[in-house]
PDB file of N, CA and C in Angstrom:
ATOM      1  N   MET A   1      -4.188 102.236  90.341  1.00  0.00           N
ATOM      2  CA  MET A   1      -3.879 101.970  89.005  1.00  0.00           C
ATOM      3  C   MET A   1      -4.942 102.681  88.083  1.00  0.00           C
ATOM      4  N   GLU A   2      -4.499 103.095  86.953  1.00  0.00           N
ATOM      5  CA  GLU A   2      -5.372 103.807  86.051  1.00  0.00           C
ATOM      6  C   GLU A   2      -6.391 102.856  85.385  1.00  0.00           C
ATOM      7  N   THR A   3      -7.627 103.285  85.369  1.00  0.00           N
ATOM      8  CA  THR A   3      -8.698 102.474  84.833  1.00  0.00           C
ATOM      9  C   THR A   3      -8.502 102.075  83.412  1.00  0.00           C
ATOM     10  N   ASN A   4      -7.957 102.956  82.629  1.00  0.00           N
ATOM     11  CA  ASN A   4      -7.704 102.671  81.176  1.00  0.00           C
ATOM     12  C   ASN A   4      -6.683 101.566  80.989  1.00  0.00           C
ATOM     13  N   LYS A   5      -5.670 101.584  81.858  1.00  0.00           N
ATOM     14  CA  LYS A   5      -4.631 100.476  81.767  1.00  0.00           C
ATOM     15  C   LYS A   5      -5.255  99.124  82.124  1.00  0.00           C
ATOM     16  N   VAL A   6      -6.078  99.145  83.188  1.00  0.00           N
ATOM     17  CA  VAL A   6      -6.708  97.902  83.611  1.00  0.00           C
ATOM     18  C   VAL A   6      -7.659  97.368  82.523  1.00  0.00           C
ATOM     19  N   LEU A   7      -8.397  98.283  81.946  1.00  0.00           N
ATOM     20  CA  LEU A   7      -9.317  97.872  80.873  1.00  0.00           C
ATOM     21  C   LEU A   7      -8.590  97.300  79.650  1.00  0.00           C
ATOM     22  N   SER A   8      -7.431  97.936  79.298  1.00  0.00           N
ATOM     23  CA  SER A   8      -6.663  97.472  78.182  1.00  0.00           C
ATOM     24  C   SER A   8      -6.105  96.086  78.505  1.00  0.00           C
ATOM     25  N   ALA A   9      -5.577  95.888  79.759  1.00  0.00           N
ATOM     26  CA  ALA A   9      -4.969  94.595  80.093  1.00  0.00           C
ATOM     27  C   ALA A   9      -6.029  93.529  80.174  1.00  0.00           C
ATOM     28  N   LEU A  10      -7.223  93.871  80.657  1.00  0.00           N
ATOM     29  CA  LEU A  10      -8.367  92.869  80.687  1.00  0.00           C
ATOM     30  C   LEU A  10      -8.709  92.476  79.256  1.00  0.00           C
ATOM     31  N   CYS A  11      -8.589  93.369  78.284  1.00  0.00           N
ATOM     32  CA  CYS A  11      -8.859  92.951  76.935  1.00  0.00           C
ATOM     33  C   CYS A  11      -7.948  91.765  76.498  1.00  0.00           C
ATOM     34  N   TYR A  12      -6.701  91.926  76.873  1.00  0.00           N
ATOM     35  CA  TYR A  12      -5.739  90.840  76.497  1.00  0.00           C
ATOM     36  C   TYR A  12      -5.972  89.615  77.326  1.00  0.00           C
ATOM     37  N   PHE A  13      -6.236  89.812  78.652  1.00  0.00           N
ATOM     38  CA  PHE A  13      -6.397  88.651  79.536  1.00  0.00           C
ATOM     39  C   PHE A  13      -7.695  87.961  79.333  1.00  0.00           C
ATOM     40  N   SER A  14      -8.658  88.578  78.601  1.00  0.00           N
ATOM     41  CA  SER A  14      -9.987  87.987  78.380  1.00  0.00           C
ATOM     42  C   SER A  14      -9.880  86.731  77.567  1.00  0.00           C
ATOM     43  N   ILE A  15      -8.734  86.329  77.001  1.00  0.00           N
ATOM     44  CA  ILE A  15      -8.569  85.138  76.312  1.00  0.00           C
ATOM     45  C   ILE A  15      -8.880  83.970  77.185  1.00  0.00           C
ATOM     46  N   PHE A  16      -8.753  84.161  78.543  1.00  0.00           N
ATOM     47  CA  PHE A  16      -9.002  83.095  79.494  1.00  0.00           C
ATOM     48  C   PHE A  16     -10.428  83.033  79.970  1.00  0.00           C
ATOM     49  N   PHE A  17     -11.216  84.180  79.853  1.00  0.00           N
ATOM     50  CA  PHE A  17     -12.561  84.140  80.439  1.00  0.00           C
ATOM     51  C   PHE A  17     -13.612  84.614  79.582  1.00  0.00           C
ATOM     52  N   ALA A  18     -13.408  85.376  78.489  1.00  0.00           N
ATOM     53  CA  ALA A  18     -14.546  85.857  77.706  1.00  0.00           C
ATOM     54  C   ALA A  18     -14.213  85.816  76.255  1.00  0.00           C
ATOM     55  N   GLY A  19     -13.113  85.217  75.792  1.00  0.00           N
ATOM     56  CA  GLY A  19     -12.852  85.093  74.349  1.00  0.00           C
ATOM     57  C   GLY A  19     -12.809  86.382  73.656  1.00  0.00           C
ATOM     58  N   PHE A  20     -13.457  86.530  72.566  1.00  0.00           N
ATOM     59  CA  PHE A  20     -13.376  87.726  71.767  1.00  0.00           C
ATOM     60  C   PHE A  20     -14.541  88.692  72.202  1.00  0.00           C
ATOM     61  N   LEU A  21     -15.465  88.342  73.040  1.00  0.00           N
ATOM     62  CA  LEU A  21     -16.558  89.228  73.373  1.00  0.00           C
ATOM     63  C   LEU A  21     -16.193  90.428  74.155  1.00  0.00           C
ATOM     64  N   PHE A  22     -15.292  90.294  75.138  1.00  0.00           N
ATOM     65  CA  PHE A  22     -14.923  91.383  75.985  1.00  0.00           C
ATOM     66  C   PHE A  22     -14.175  92.468  75.209  1.00  0.00           C
ATOM     67  N   PRO A  23     -13.177  92.097  74.405  1.00  0.00           N
ATOM     68  CA  PRO A  23     -12.552  93.183  73.592  1.00  0.00           C
ATOM     69  C   PRO A  23     -13.532  93.838  72.584  1.00  0.00           C
ATOM     70  N   LEU A  24     -14.398  93.063  72.100  1.00  0.00           N
ATOM     71  CA  LEU A  24     -15.391  93.628  71.171  1.00  0.00           C
ATOM     72  C   LEU A  24     -16.290  94.683  71.833  1.00  0.00           C
ATOM     73  N   PHE A  25     -16.799  94.378  73.052  1.00  0.00           N
ATOM     74  CA  PHE A  25     -17.604  95.291  73.783  1.00  0.00           C
ATOM     75  C   PHE A  25     -16.805  96.528  74.126  1.00  0.00           C
ATOM     76  N   VAL A  26     -15.524  96.292  74.620  1.00  0.00           N
ATOM     77  CA  VAL A  26     -14.707  97.451  75.022  1.00  0.00           C
ATOM     78  C   VAL A  26     -14.455  98.346  73.813  1.00  0.00           C
ATOM     79  N   TYR A  27     -14.198  97.765  72.645  1.00  0.00           N
ATOM     80  CA  TYR A  27     -13.884  98.464  71.475  1.00  0.00           C
ATOM     81  C   TYR A  27     -15.043  99.428  71.080  1.00  0.00           C
ATOM     82  N   PHE A  28     -16.270  98.909  71.202  1.00  0.00           N
ATOM     83  CA  PHE A  28     -17.393  99.724  70.820  1.00  0.00           C
ATOM     84  C   PHE A  28     -17.827 100.756  71.930  1.00  0.00           C
ATOM     85  N   LEU A  29     -17.542 100.426  73.172  1.00  0.00           N
ATOM     86  CA  LEU A  29     -18.018 101.222  74.253  1.00  0.00           C
ATOM     87  C   LEU A  29     -17.093 102.302  74.806  1.00  0.00           C
ATOM     88  N   THR A  30     -15.791 102.181  74.479  1.00  0.00           N
ATOM     89  CA  THR A  30     -14.820 103.167  74.995  1.00  0.00           C
ATOM     90  C   THR A  30     -14.570 104.326  74.060  1.00  0.00           C
ATOM     91  N   ASP A  31     -14.199 105.438  74.649  1.00  0.00           N
ATOM     92  CA  ASP A  31     -13.855 106.595  73.845  1.00  0.00           C
ATOM     93  C   ASP A  31     -12.351 106.882  73.842  1.00  0.00           C
ATOM     94  N   ASN A  32     -11.614 106.202  74.757  1.00  0.00           N
ATOM     95  CA  ASN A  32     -10.167 106.381  74.808  1.00  0.00           C
ATOM     96  C   ASN A  32      -9.477 105.685  73.651  1.00  0.00           C
ATOM     97  N   PRO A  33      -8.685 106.464  72.824  1.00  0.00           N
ATOM     98  CA  PRO A  33      -8.080 105.838  71.625  1.00  0.00           C
ATOM     99  C   PRO A  33      -7.035 104.794  72.004  1.00  0.00           C
ATOM    100  N   TYR A  34      -6.387 104.892  73.070  1.00  0.00           N
ATOM    101  CA  TYR A  34      -5.370 103.828  73.521  1.00  0.00           C
ATOM    102  C   TYR A  34      -6.038 102.522  73.891  1.00  0.00           C
ATOM    103  N   VAL A  35      -7.134 102.650  74.611  1.00  0.00           N
ATOM    104  CA  VAL A  35      -7.898 101.433  75.026  1.00  0.00           C
ATOM    105  C   VAL A  35      -8.519 100.839  73.769  1.00  0.00           C
ATOM    106  N   LYS A  36      -9.018 101.709  72.874  1.00  0.00           N
ATOM    107  CA  LYS A  36      -9.646 101.165  71.660  1.00  0.00           C
ATOM    108  C   LYS A  36      -8.588 100.407  70.817  1.00  0.00           C
ATOM    109  N   LYS A  37      -7.359 100.968  70.752  1.00  0.00           N
ATOM    110  CA  LYS A  37      -6.277 100.311  69.985  1.00  0.00           C
ATOM    111  C   LYS A  37      -5.956  98.973  70.600  1.00  0.00           C
ATOM    112  N   ASP A  38      -5.814  98.904  71.916  1.00  0.00           N
ATOM    113  CA  ASP A  38      -5.550  97.606  72.609  1.00  0.00           C
ATOM    114  C   ASP A  38      -6.670  96.601  72.460  1.00  0.00           C
ATOM    115  N   ALA A  39      -7.949  97.115  72.514  1.00  0.00           N
ATOM    116  CA  ALA A  39      -9.102  96.202  72.291  1.00  0.00           C
ATOM    117  C   ALA A  39      -9.065  95.638  70.932  1.00  0.00           C
ATOM    118  N   LYS A  40      -8.735  96.441  69.945  1.00  0.00           N
ATOM    119  CA  LYS A  40      -8.698  95.942  68.574  1.00  0.00           C
ATOM    120  C   LYS A  40      -7.611  94.960  68.424  1.00  0.00           C
ATOM    121  N   ALA A  41      -6.427  95.181  68.962  1.00  0.00           N
ATOM    122  CA  ALA A  41      -5.332  94.244  68.859  1.00  0.00           C
ATOM    123  C   ALA A  41      -5.702  92.904  69.609  1.00  0.00           C
ATOM    124  N   ALA A  42      -6.302  93.024  70.733  1.00  0.00           N
ATOM    125  CA  ALA A  42      -6.707  91.781  71.468  1.00  0.00           C
ATOM    126  C   ALA A  42      -7.765  91.041  70.662  1.00  0.00           C
ATOM    127  N   LEU A  43      -8.717  91.758  70.108  1.00  0.00           N
ATOM    128  CA  LEU A  43      -9.751  91.097  69.389  1.00  0.00           C
ATOM    129  C   LEU A  43      -9.214  90.325  68.211  1.00  0.00           C
ATOM    130  N   LEU A  44      -8.293  90.928  67.483  1.00  0.00           N
ATOM    131  CA  LEU A  44      -7.716  90.269  66.288  1.00  0.00           C
ATOM    132  C   LEU A  44      -6.830  89.066  66.750  1.00  0.00           C
ATOM    133  N   SER A  45      -6.157  89.242  67.842  1.00  0.00           N
ATOM    134  CA  SER A  45      -5.324  88.067  68.264  1.00  0.00           C
ATOM    135  C   SER A  45      -6.199  86.952  68.819  1.00  0.00           C
ATOM    136  N   HIS A  46      -7.352  87.276  69.406  1.00  0.00           N
ATOM    137  CA  HIS A  46      -8.282  86.198  69.846  1.00  0.00           C
ATOM    138  C   HIS A  46      -8.909  85.468  68.708  1.00  0.00           C
ATOM    139  N   LEU A  47      -9.036  86.122  67.578  1.00  0.00           N
ATOM    140  CA  LEU A  47      -9.636  85.471  66.413  1.00  0.00           C
ATOM    141  C   LEU A  47      -8.626  84.701  65.545  1.00  0.00           C
ATOM    142  N   LEU A  48      -7.322  84.884  65.816  1.00  0.00           N
ATOM    143  CA  LEU A  48      -6.361  84.158  65.029  1.00  0.00           C
ATOM    144  C   LEU A  48      -6.451  82.664  65.090  1.00  0.00           C
ATOM    145  N   PRO A  49      -6.706  82.063  66.250  1.00  0.00           N
ATOM    146  CA  PRO A  49      -6.841  80.544  66.201  1.00  0.00           C
ATOM    147  C   PRO A  49      -8.029  80.075  65.360  1.00  0.00           C
ATOM    148  N   VAL A  50      -8.980  80.874  65.013  1.00  0.00           N
ATOM    149  CA  VAL A  50     -10.048  80.458  64.186  1.00  0.00           C
ATOM    150  C   VAL A  50      -9.503  80.125  62.810  1.00  0.00           C
ATOM    151  N   ILE A  51      -8.385  80.669  62.375  1.00  0.00           N
ATOM    152  CA  ILE A  51      -7.755  80.373  61.116  1.00  0.00           C
ATOM    153  C   ILE A  51      -7.343  78.908  61.061  1.00  0.00           C
ATOM    154  N   ALA A  52      -7.074  78.312  62.147  1.00  0.00           N
ATOM    155  CA  ALA A  52      -6.572  76.916  62.253  1.00  0.00           C
ATOM    156  C   ALA A  52      -7.653  75.931  61.945  1.00  0.00           C
ATOM    157  N   VAL A  53      -8.932  76.293  62.158  1.00  0.00           N
ATOM    158  CA  VAL A  53     -10.031  75.363  61.892  1.00  0.00           C
ATOM    159  C   VAL A  53     -10.087  74.886  60.439  1.00  0.00           C
ATOM    160  N   PRO A  54     -10.017  75.844  59.438  1.00  0.00           N
ATOM    161  CA  PRO A  54      -9.990  75.330  58.041  1.00  0.00           C
ATOM    162  C   PRO A  54      -8.762  74.486  57.706  1.00  0.00           C
ATOM    163  N   LEU A  55      -7.640  74.784  58.436  1.00  0.00           N
ATOM    164  CA  LEU A  55      -6.419  74.010  58.182  1.00  0.00           C
ATOM    165  C   LEU A  55      -6.608  72.587  58.647  1.00  0.00           C
ATOM    166  N   VAL A  56      -7.251  72.365  59.774  1.00  0.00           N
ATOM    167  CA  VAL A  56      -7.463  71.061  60.269  1.00  0.00           C
ATOM    168  C   VAL A  56      -8.430  70.313  59.310  1.00  0.00           C
ATOM    169  N   PHE A  57      -9.509  70.967  58.839  1.00  0.00           N
ATOM    170  CA  PHE A  57     -10.385  70.339  57.857  1.00  0.00           C
ATOM    171  C   PHE A  57      -9.681  69.994  56.556  1.00  0.00           C
ATOM    172  N   ALA A  58      -8.764  70.899  56.173  1.00  0.00           N
ATOM    173  CA  ALA A  58      -7.924  70.612  54.909  1.00  0.00           C
ATOM    174  C   ALA A  58      -7.079  69.370  55.100  1.00  0.00           C
ATOM    175  N   GLY A  59      -6.485  69.199  56.307  1.00  0.00           N
ATOM    176  CA  GLY A  59      -5.727  68.005  56.634  1.00  0.00           C
ATOM    177  C   GLY A  59      -6.550  66.804  56.563  1.00  0.00           C
ATOM    178  N   LEU A  60      -7.784  66.859  57.102  1.00  0.00           N
ATOM    179  CA  LEU A  60      -8.695  65.727  57.021  1.00  0.00           C
ATOM    180  C   LEU A  60      -9.050  65.363  55.626  1.00  0.00           C
ATOM    181  N   VAL A  61      -9.305  66.360  54.758  1.00  0.00           N
ATOM    182  CA  VAL A  61      -9.619  66.070  53.392  1.00  0.00           C
ATOM    183  C   VAL A  61      -8.459  65.486  52.622  1.00  0.00           C
ATOM    184  N   MET A  62      -7.241  65.999  52.919  1.00  0.00           N
ATOM    185  CA  MET A  62      -6.027  65.443  52.262  1.00  0.00           C
ATOM    186  C   MET A  62      -5.784  63.924  52.629  1.00  0.00           C
ATOM    187  N   ASP A  63      -6.190  63.610  53.886  1.00  0.00           N
ATOM    188  CA  ASP A  63      -5.928  62.210  54.356  1.00  0.00           C
ATOM    189  C   ASP A  63      -7.173  61.323  54.143  1.00  0.00           C
ATOM    190  N   MET A  64      -8.192  61.804  53.477  1.00  0.00           N
ATOM    191  CA  MET A  64      -9.368  60.959  53.217  1.00  0.00           C
ATOM    192  C   MET A  64      -9.058  59.687  52.649  1.00  0.00           C
ATOM    193  N   GLY A  65      -8.238  59.587  51.656  1.00  0.00           N
ATOM    194  CA  GLY A  65      -7.844  58.303  51.012  1.00  0.00           C
ATOM    195  C   GLY A  65      -7.202  57.394  51.967  1.00  0.00           C
ATOM    196  N   GLY A  66      -6.383  57.854  52.828  1.00  0.00           N
ATOM    197  CA  GLY A  66      -5.701  57.033  53.867  1.00  0.00           C
ATOM    198  C   GLY A  66      -6.725  56.479  54.875  1.00  0.00           C
ATOM    199  N   PHE A  67      -7.754  57.339  55.200  1.00  0.00           N
ATOM    200  CA  PHE A  67      -8.787  56.851  56.120  1.00  0.00           C
ATOM    201  C   PHE A  67      -9.588  55.754  55.537  1.00  0.00           C
ATOM    202  N   ALA A  68      -9.908  55.875  54.198  1.00  0.00           N
ATOM    203  CA  ALA A  68     -10.751  54.906  53.540  1.00  0.00           C
ATOM    204  C   ALA A  68     -10.050  53.571  53.409  1.00  0.00           C
ATOM    205  N   SER A  69      -8.784  53.596  53.106  1.00  0.00           N
ATOM    206  CA  SER A  69      -8.048  52.316  52.957  1.00  0.00           C
ATOM    207  C   SER A  69      -7.625  51.705  54.278  1.00  0.00           C
ATOM    208  N   GLY A  70      -7.573  52.488  55.315  1.00  0.00           N
ATOM    209  CA  GLY A  70      -7.227  52.033  56.668  1.00  0.00           C
ATOM    210  C   GLY A  70      -5.758  51.871  56.768  1.00  0.00           C
ATOM    211  N   ALA A  71      -4.941  52.323  55.899  1.00  0.00           N
ATOM    212  CA  ALA A  71      -3.510  52.180  55.949  1.00  0.00           C
ATOM    213  C   ALA A  71      -2.771  53.506  56.257  1.00  0.00           C
ATOM    214  N   GLY A  72      -1.821  53.409  57.128  1.00  0.00           N
ATOM    215  CA  GLY A  72      -1.004  54.579  57.364  1.00  0.00           C
ATOM    216  C   GLY A  72      -1.491  55.519  58.427  1.00  0.00           C
ATOM    217  N   LEU A  73      -0.641  56.369  58.792  1.00  0.00           N
ATOM    218  CA  LEU A  73      -0.911  57.446  59.769  1.00  0.00           C
ATOM    219  C   LEU A  73      -1.443  58.664  59.039  1.00  0.00           C
ATOM    220  N   PRO A  74      -2.489  59.284  59.472  1.00  0.00           N
ATOM    221  CA  PRO A  74      -3.008  60.542  58.810  1.00  0.00           C
ATOM    222  C   PRO A  74      -2.027  61.708  59.069  1.00  0.00           C
ATOM    223  N   VAL A  75      -1.030  61.746  58.252  1.00  0.00           N
ATOM    224  CA  VAL A  75       0.096  62.749  58.433  1.00  0.00           C
ATOM    225  C   VAL A  75      -0.411  64.155  58.308  1.00  0.00           C
ATOM    226  N   PHE A  76      -1.158  64.503  57.309  1.00  0.00           N
ATOM    227  CA  PHE A  76      -1.586  65.839  57.156  1.00  0.00           C
ATOM    228  C   PHE A  76      -2.449  66.402  58.272  1.00  0.00           C
ATOM    229  N   THR A  77      -3.298  65.460  58.773  1.00  0.00           N
ATOM    230  CA  THR A  77      -4.171  65.806  59.875  1.00  0.00           C
ATOM    231  C   THR A  77      -3.428  66.055  61.150  1.00  0.00           C
ATOM    232  N   VAL A  78      -2.458  65.198  61.389  1.00  0.00           N
ATOM    233  CA  VAL A  78      -1.609  65.357  62.576  1.00  0.00           C
ATOM    234  C   VAL A  78      -0.787  66.639  62.517  1.00  0.00           C
ATOM    235  N   ILE A  79      -0.271  66.946  61.358  1.00  0.00           N
ATOM    236  CA  ILE A  79       0.501  68.155  61.173  1.00  0.00           C
ATOM    237  C   ILE A  79      -0.377  69.445  61.368  1.00  0.00           C
ATOM    238  N   MET A  80      -1.521  69.454  60.812  1.00  0.00           N
ATOM    239  CA  MET A  80      -2.497  70.577  60.914  1.00  0.00           C
ATOM    240  C   MET A  80      -2.973  70.729  62.341  1.00  0.00           C
ATOM    241  N   ILE A  81      -3.231  69.669  63.060  1.00  0.00           N
ATOM    242  CA  ILE A  81      -3.655  69.755  64.441  1.00  0.00           C
ATOM    243  C   ILE A  81      -2.478  70.271  65.297  1.00  0.00           C
ATOM    244  N   GLY A  82      -1.257  69.856  65.014  1.00  0.00           N
ATOM    245  CA  GLY A  82      -0.056  70.374  65.662  1.00  0.00           C
ATOM    246  C   GLY A  82       0.091  71.834  65.384  1.00  0.00           C
ATOM    247  N   LEU A  83      -0.124  72.292  64.197  1.00  0.00           N
ATOM    248  CA  LEU A  83      -0.022  73.706  63.843  1.00  0.00           C
ATOM    249  C   LEU A  83      -1.126  74.552  64.607  1.00  0.00           C
ATOM    250  N   ALA A  84      -2.322  73.987  64.693  1.00  0.00           N
ATOM    251  CA  ALA A  84      -3.365  74.669  65.351  1.00  0.00           C
ATOM    252  C   ALA A  84      -3.107  74.816  66.833  1.00  0.00           C
ATOM    253  N   ILE A  85      -2.583  73.759  67.473  1.00  0.00           N
ATOM    254  CA  ILE A  85      -2.173  73.891  68.911  1.00  0.00           C
ATOM    255  C   ILE A  85      -1.066  74.848  69.074  1.00  0.00           C
ATOM    256  N   LEU A  86      -0.045  74.812  68.223  1.00  0.00           N
ATOM    257  CA  LEU A  86       1.063  75.752  68.297  1.00  0.00           C
ATOM    258  C   LEU A  86       0.565  77.187  68.190  1.00  0.00           C
ATOM    259  N   LEU A  87      -0.286  77.441  67.243  1.00  0.00           N
ATOM    260  CA  LEU A  87      -0.816  78.810  67.044  1.00  0.00           C
ATOM    261  C   LEU A  87      -1.569  79.274  68.279  1.00  0.00           C
ATOM    262  N   SER A  88      -2.366  78.365  68.854  1.00  0.00           N
ATOM    263  CA  SER A  88      -3.154  78.738  69.994  1.00  0.00           C
ATOM    264  C   SER A  88      -2.234  79.058  71.180  1.00  0.00           C
ATOM    265  N   VAL A  89      -1.202  78.282  71.342  1.00  0.00           N
ATOM    266  CA  VAL A  89      -0.268  78.534  72.532  1.00  0.00           C
ATOM    267  C   VAL A  89       0.463  79.823  72.306  1.00  0.00           C
ATOM    268  N   VAL A  90       0.884  80.125  71.101  1.00  0.00           N
ATOM    269  CA  VAL A  90       1.574  81.385  70.806  1.00  0.00           C
ATOM    270  C   VAL A  90       0.674  82.526  71.018  1.00  0.00           C
ATOM    271  N   VAL A  91      -0.592  82.434  70.658  1.00  0.00           N
ATOM    272  CA  VAL A  91      -1.585  83.522  70.886  1.00  0.00           C
ATOM    273  C   VAL A  91      -1.833  83.775  72.350  1.00  0.00           C
ATOM    274  N   VAL A  92      -1.918  82.695  73.168  1.00  0.00           N
ATOM    275  CA  VAL A  92      -2.109  82.847  74.567  1.00  0.00           C
ATOM    276  C   VAL A  92      -0.883  83.486  75.227  1.00  0.00           C
ATOM    277  N   ILE A  93       0.298  83.080  74.896  1.00  0.00           N
ATOM    278  CA  ILE A  93       1.534  83.695  75.429  1.00  0.00           C
ATOM    279  C   ILE A  93       1.655  85.140  75.013  1.00  0.00           C
ATOM    280  N   TRP A  94       1.350  85.456  73.768  1.00  0.00           N
ATOM    281  CA  TRP A  94       1.395  86.861  73.349  1.00  0.00           C
ATOM    282  C   TRP A  94       0.436  87.764  74.098  1.00  0.00           C
ATOM    283  N   ASN A  95      -0.806  87.223  74.313  1.00  0.00           N
ATOM    284  CA  ASN A  95      -1.839  88.025  75.042  1.00  0.00           C
ATOM    285  C   ASN A  95      -1.412  88.202  76.478  1.00  0.00           C
ATOM    286  N   VAL A  96      -0.853  87.230  77.138  1.00  0.00           N
ATOM    287  CA  VAL A  96      -0.354  87.408  78.498  1.00  0.00           C
ATOM    288  C   VAL A  96       0.753  88.443  78.589  1.00  0.00           C
ATOM    289  N   TYR A  97       1.721  88.325  77.636  1.00  0.00           N
ATOM    290  CA  TYR A  97       2.801  89.284  77.515  1.00  0.00           C
ATOM    291  C   TYR A  97       2.287  90.731  77.348  1.00  0.00           C
ATOM    292  N   LYS A  98       1.391  90.931  76.387  1.00  0.00           N
ATOM    293  CA  LYS A  98       0.871  92.286  76.081  1.00  0.00           C
ATOM    294  C   LYS A  98       0.059  92.806  77.302  1.00  0.00           C
ATOM    295  N   GLY A  99      -0.734  91.852  77.981  1.00  0.00           N
ATOM    296  CA  GLY A  99      -1.476  92.328  79.088  1.00  0.00           C
ATOM    297  C   GLY A  99      -0.599  92.818  80.276  1.00  0.00           C
ATOM    298  N   ILE A 100       0.471  92.083  80.507  1.00  0.00           N
ATOM    299  CA  ILE A 100       1.406  92.459  81.556  1.00  0.00           C
ATOM    300  C   ILE A 100       2.157  93.734  81.128  1.00  0.00           C
ATOM    301  N   LYS A 101       2.533  93.837  79.886  1.00  0.00           N
ATOM    302  CA  LYS A 101       3.211  95.032  79.408  1.00  0.00           C
ATOM    303  C   LYS A 101       2.359  96.292  79.580  1.00  0.00           C
ATOM    304  N   VAL A 102       1.055  96.195  79.376  1.00  0.00           N
ATOM    305  CA  VAL A 102       0.120  97.330  79.466  1.00  0.00           C
ATOM    306  C   VAL A 102       0.066  97.723  80.913  1.00  0.00           C
ATOM    307  N   LEU A 103       0.064  96.774  81.841  1.00  0.00           N
ATOM    308  CA  LEU A 103      -0.038  97.089  83.216  1.00  0.00           C
ATOM    309  C   LEU A 103       1.234  97.752  83.843  1.00  0.00           C
ATOM    310  N   LEU A 104       2.415  97.507  83.223  1.00  0.00           N
ATOM    311  CA  LEU A 104       3.645  98.003  83.764  1.00  0.00           C
ATOM    312  C   LEU A 104       3.878  99.367  83.239  1.00  0.00           C
TER     313      LEU A 104
END
């Protein structure tokens, strides 16, 4: 198997073992434009779940009154945590799909 294909696939699969560090290193250390493109796409997709962190904090802030009074379910917090989990699952599935597609 070609080394460039394996390196590109590892950039996508690194979501399981190295987060955004492996695609970042590959992006700066490789000269192949196709591997560089895949490393950039993998890096951006690995950083997507970070967007969910402010959403969860926004849900906590919106539900602050409900927490203080002790009444009701923290609806916004539950919704934002659900969206964060959904976004993370979609990103993992997309990275696995792209990694397999690069290998084939």
